N, CA, C and O atoms as a DFTB+ gen file, in Angstrom:
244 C
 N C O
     1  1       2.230       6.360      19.609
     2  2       0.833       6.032      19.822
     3  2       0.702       4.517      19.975
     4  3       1.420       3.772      19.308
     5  1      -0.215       4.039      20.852
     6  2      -0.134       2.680      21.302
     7  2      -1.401       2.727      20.740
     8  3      -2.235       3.630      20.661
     9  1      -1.366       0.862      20.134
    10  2      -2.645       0.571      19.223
    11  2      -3.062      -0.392      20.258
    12  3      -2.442      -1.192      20.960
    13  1      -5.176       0.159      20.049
    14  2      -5.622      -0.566      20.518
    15  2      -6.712      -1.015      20.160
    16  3      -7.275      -0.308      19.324
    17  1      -7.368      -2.138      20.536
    18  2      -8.705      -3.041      19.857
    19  2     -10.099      -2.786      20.691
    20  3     -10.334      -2.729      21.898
    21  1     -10.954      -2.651      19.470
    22  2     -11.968      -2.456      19.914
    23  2     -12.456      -4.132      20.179
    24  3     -12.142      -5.152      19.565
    25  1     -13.553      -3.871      21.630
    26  2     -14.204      -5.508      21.260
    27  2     -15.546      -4.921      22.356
    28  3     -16.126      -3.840      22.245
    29  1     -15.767      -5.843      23.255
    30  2     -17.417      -5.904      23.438
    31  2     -16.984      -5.326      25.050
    32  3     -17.902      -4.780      25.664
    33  1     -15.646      -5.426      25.739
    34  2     -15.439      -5.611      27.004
    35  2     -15.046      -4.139      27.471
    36  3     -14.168      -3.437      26.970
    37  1     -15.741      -3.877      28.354
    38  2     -15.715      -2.381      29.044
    39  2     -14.360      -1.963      28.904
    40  3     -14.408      -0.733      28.884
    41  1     -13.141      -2.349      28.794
    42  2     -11.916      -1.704      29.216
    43  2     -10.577      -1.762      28.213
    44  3      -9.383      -1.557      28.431
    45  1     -11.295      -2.119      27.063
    46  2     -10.924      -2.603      25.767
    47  2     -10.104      -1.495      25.103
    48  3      -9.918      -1.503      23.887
    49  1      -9.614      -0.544      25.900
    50  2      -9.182       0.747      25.674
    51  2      -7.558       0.309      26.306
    52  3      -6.581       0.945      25.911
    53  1      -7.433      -0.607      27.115
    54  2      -6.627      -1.260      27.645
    55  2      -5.771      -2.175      27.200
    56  3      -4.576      -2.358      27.432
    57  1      -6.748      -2.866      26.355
    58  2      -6.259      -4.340      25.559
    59  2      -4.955      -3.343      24.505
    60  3      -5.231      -2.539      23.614
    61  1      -3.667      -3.713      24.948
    62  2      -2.765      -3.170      23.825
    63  2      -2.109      -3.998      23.123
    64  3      -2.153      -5.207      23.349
    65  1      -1.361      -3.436      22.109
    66  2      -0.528      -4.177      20.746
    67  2       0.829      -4.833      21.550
    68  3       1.337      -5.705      20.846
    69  1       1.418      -4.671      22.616
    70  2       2.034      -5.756      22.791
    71  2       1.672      -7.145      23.511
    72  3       2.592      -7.851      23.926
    73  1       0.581      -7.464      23.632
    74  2      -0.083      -8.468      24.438
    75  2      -0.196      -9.280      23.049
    76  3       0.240     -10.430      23.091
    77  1      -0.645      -8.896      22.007
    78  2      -0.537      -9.503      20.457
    79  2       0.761      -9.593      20.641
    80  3       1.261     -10.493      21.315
    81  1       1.412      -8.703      20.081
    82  2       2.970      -8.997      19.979
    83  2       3.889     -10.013      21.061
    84  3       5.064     -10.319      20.859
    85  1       3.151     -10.411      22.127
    86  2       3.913     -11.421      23.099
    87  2       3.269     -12.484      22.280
    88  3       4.162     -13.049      21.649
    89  1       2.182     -12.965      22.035
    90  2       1.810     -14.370      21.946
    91  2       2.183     -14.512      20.678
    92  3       1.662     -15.565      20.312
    93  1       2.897     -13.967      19.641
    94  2       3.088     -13.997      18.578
    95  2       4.651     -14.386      18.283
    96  3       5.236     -15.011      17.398
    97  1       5.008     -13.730      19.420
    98  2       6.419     -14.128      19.809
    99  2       6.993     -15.333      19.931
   100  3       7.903     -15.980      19.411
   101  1       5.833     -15.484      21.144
   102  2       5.692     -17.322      21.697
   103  2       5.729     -18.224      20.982
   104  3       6.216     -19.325      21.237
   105  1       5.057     -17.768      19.671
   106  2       4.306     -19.005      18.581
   107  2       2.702     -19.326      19.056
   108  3       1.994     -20.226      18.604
   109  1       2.481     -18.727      19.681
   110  2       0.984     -18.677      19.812
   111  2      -0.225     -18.564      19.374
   112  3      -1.284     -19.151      19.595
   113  1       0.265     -17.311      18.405
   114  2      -0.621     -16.776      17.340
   115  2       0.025     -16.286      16.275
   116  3       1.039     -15.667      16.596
   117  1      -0.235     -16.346      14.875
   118  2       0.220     -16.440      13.666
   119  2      -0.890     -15.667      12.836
   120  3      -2.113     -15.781      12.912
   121  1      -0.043     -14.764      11.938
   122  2      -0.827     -14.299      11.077
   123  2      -1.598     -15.129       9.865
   124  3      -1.120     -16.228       9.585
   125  1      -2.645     -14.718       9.200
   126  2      -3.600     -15.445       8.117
   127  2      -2.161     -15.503       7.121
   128  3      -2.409     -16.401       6.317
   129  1      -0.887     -14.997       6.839
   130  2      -0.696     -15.269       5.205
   131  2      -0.220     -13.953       4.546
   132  3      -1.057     -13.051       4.532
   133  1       0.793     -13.740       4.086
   134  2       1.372     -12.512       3.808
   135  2       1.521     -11.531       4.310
   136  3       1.166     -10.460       3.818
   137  1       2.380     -11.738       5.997
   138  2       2.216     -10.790       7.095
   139  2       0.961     -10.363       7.324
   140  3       0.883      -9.360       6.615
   141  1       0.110     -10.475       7.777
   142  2      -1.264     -10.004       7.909
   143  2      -2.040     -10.635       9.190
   144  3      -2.302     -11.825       9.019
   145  1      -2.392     -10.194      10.222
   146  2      -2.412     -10.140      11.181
   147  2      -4.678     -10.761      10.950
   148  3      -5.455     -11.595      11.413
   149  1      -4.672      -9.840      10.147
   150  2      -6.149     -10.292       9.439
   151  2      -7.402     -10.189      11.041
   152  3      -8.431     -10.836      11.238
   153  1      -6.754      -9.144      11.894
   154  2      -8.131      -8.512      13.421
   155  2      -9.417      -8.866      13.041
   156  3     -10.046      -9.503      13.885
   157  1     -10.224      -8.511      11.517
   158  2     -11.414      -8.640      11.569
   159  2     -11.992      -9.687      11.288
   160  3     -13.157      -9.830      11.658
   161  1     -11.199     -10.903      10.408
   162  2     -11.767     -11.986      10.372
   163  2     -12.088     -12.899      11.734
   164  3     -11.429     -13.009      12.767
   165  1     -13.234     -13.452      11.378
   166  2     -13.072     -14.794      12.592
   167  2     -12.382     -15.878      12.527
   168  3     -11.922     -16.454      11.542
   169  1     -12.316     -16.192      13.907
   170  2     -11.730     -17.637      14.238
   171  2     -12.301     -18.530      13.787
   172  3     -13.528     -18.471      13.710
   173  1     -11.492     -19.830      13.270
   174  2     -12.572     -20.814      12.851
   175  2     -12.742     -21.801      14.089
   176  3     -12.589     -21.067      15.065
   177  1     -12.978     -23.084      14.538
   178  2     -12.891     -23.691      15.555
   179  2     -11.190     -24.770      15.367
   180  3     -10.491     -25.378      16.178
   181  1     -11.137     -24.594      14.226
   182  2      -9.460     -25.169      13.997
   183  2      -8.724     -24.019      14.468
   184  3      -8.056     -24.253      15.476
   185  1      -8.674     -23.094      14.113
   186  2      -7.729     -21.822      15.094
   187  2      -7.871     -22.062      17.011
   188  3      -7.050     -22.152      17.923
   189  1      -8.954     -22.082      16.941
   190  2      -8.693     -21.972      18.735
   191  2      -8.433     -23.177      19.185
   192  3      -8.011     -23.289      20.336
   193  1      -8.707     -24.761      18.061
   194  2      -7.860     -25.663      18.800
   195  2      -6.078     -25.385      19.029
   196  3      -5.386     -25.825      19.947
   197  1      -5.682     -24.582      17.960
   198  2      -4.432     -24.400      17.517
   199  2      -3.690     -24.089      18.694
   200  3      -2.840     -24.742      19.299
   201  1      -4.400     -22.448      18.991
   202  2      -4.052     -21.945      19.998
   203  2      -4.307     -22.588      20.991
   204  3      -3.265     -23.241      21.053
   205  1      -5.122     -23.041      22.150
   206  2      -5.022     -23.874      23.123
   207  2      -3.582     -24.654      23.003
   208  3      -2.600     -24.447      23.716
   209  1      -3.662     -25.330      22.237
   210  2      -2.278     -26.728      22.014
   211  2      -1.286     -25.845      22.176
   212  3      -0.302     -26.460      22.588
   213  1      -1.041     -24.589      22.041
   214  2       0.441     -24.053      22.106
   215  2       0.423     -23.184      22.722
   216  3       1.468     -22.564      22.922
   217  1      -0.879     -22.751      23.322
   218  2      -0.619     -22.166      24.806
   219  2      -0.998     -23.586      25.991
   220  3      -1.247     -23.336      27.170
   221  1      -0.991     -24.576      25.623
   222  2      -0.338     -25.633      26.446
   223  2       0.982     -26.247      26.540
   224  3       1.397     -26.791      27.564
   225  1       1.543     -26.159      25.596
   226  2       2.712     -26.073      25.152
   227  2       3.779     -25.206      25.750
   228  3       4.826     -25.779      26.051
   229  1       3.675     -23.808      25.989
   230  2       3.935     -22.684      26.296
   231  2       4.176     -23.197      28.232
   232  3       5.252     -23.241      28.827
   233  1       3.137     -23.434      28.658
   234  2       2.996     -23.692      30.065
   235  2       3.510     -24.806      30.577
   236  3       3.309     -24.882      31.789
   237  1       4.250     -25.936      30.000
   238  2       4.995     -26.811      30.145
   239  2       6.513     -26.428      30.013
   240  3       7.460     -27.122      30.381
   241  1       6.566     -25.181      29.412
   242  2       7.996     -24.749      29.204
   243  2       8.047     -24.438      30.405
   244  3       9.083     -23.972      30.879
């Protein structure tokens, strides 16, 4: 069974668990803290600077 996320976007039935699992790979995205992936919390505005910087990072490779 392939896991998938609910969100606001018509096709969100689509959005699957290895598209997480690539950017996580990358160093892109990081769990909150004792393996925990933590889906329902929000982003703070320090997280999405994070991410930007190392999906800029990423694109220079």
């Amino acid at each position: 069974m392939q896991a998938t996320v609910t969100t606001s976007f018509a096709d969100d039935k689509d959005i699957l668990a290895w598209a997480v699992t690539a950017m996580n790979k990358l160093g892109i995205i990081e769990g909150k803290g004792a393996k925990q992936f933590a889906p329902e919390n929000k982003a703070t505005g320090a997280d999405a600077v994070i991410i930007l910087l190392k999906m800029l990072v990423q694109k220079k490779k």
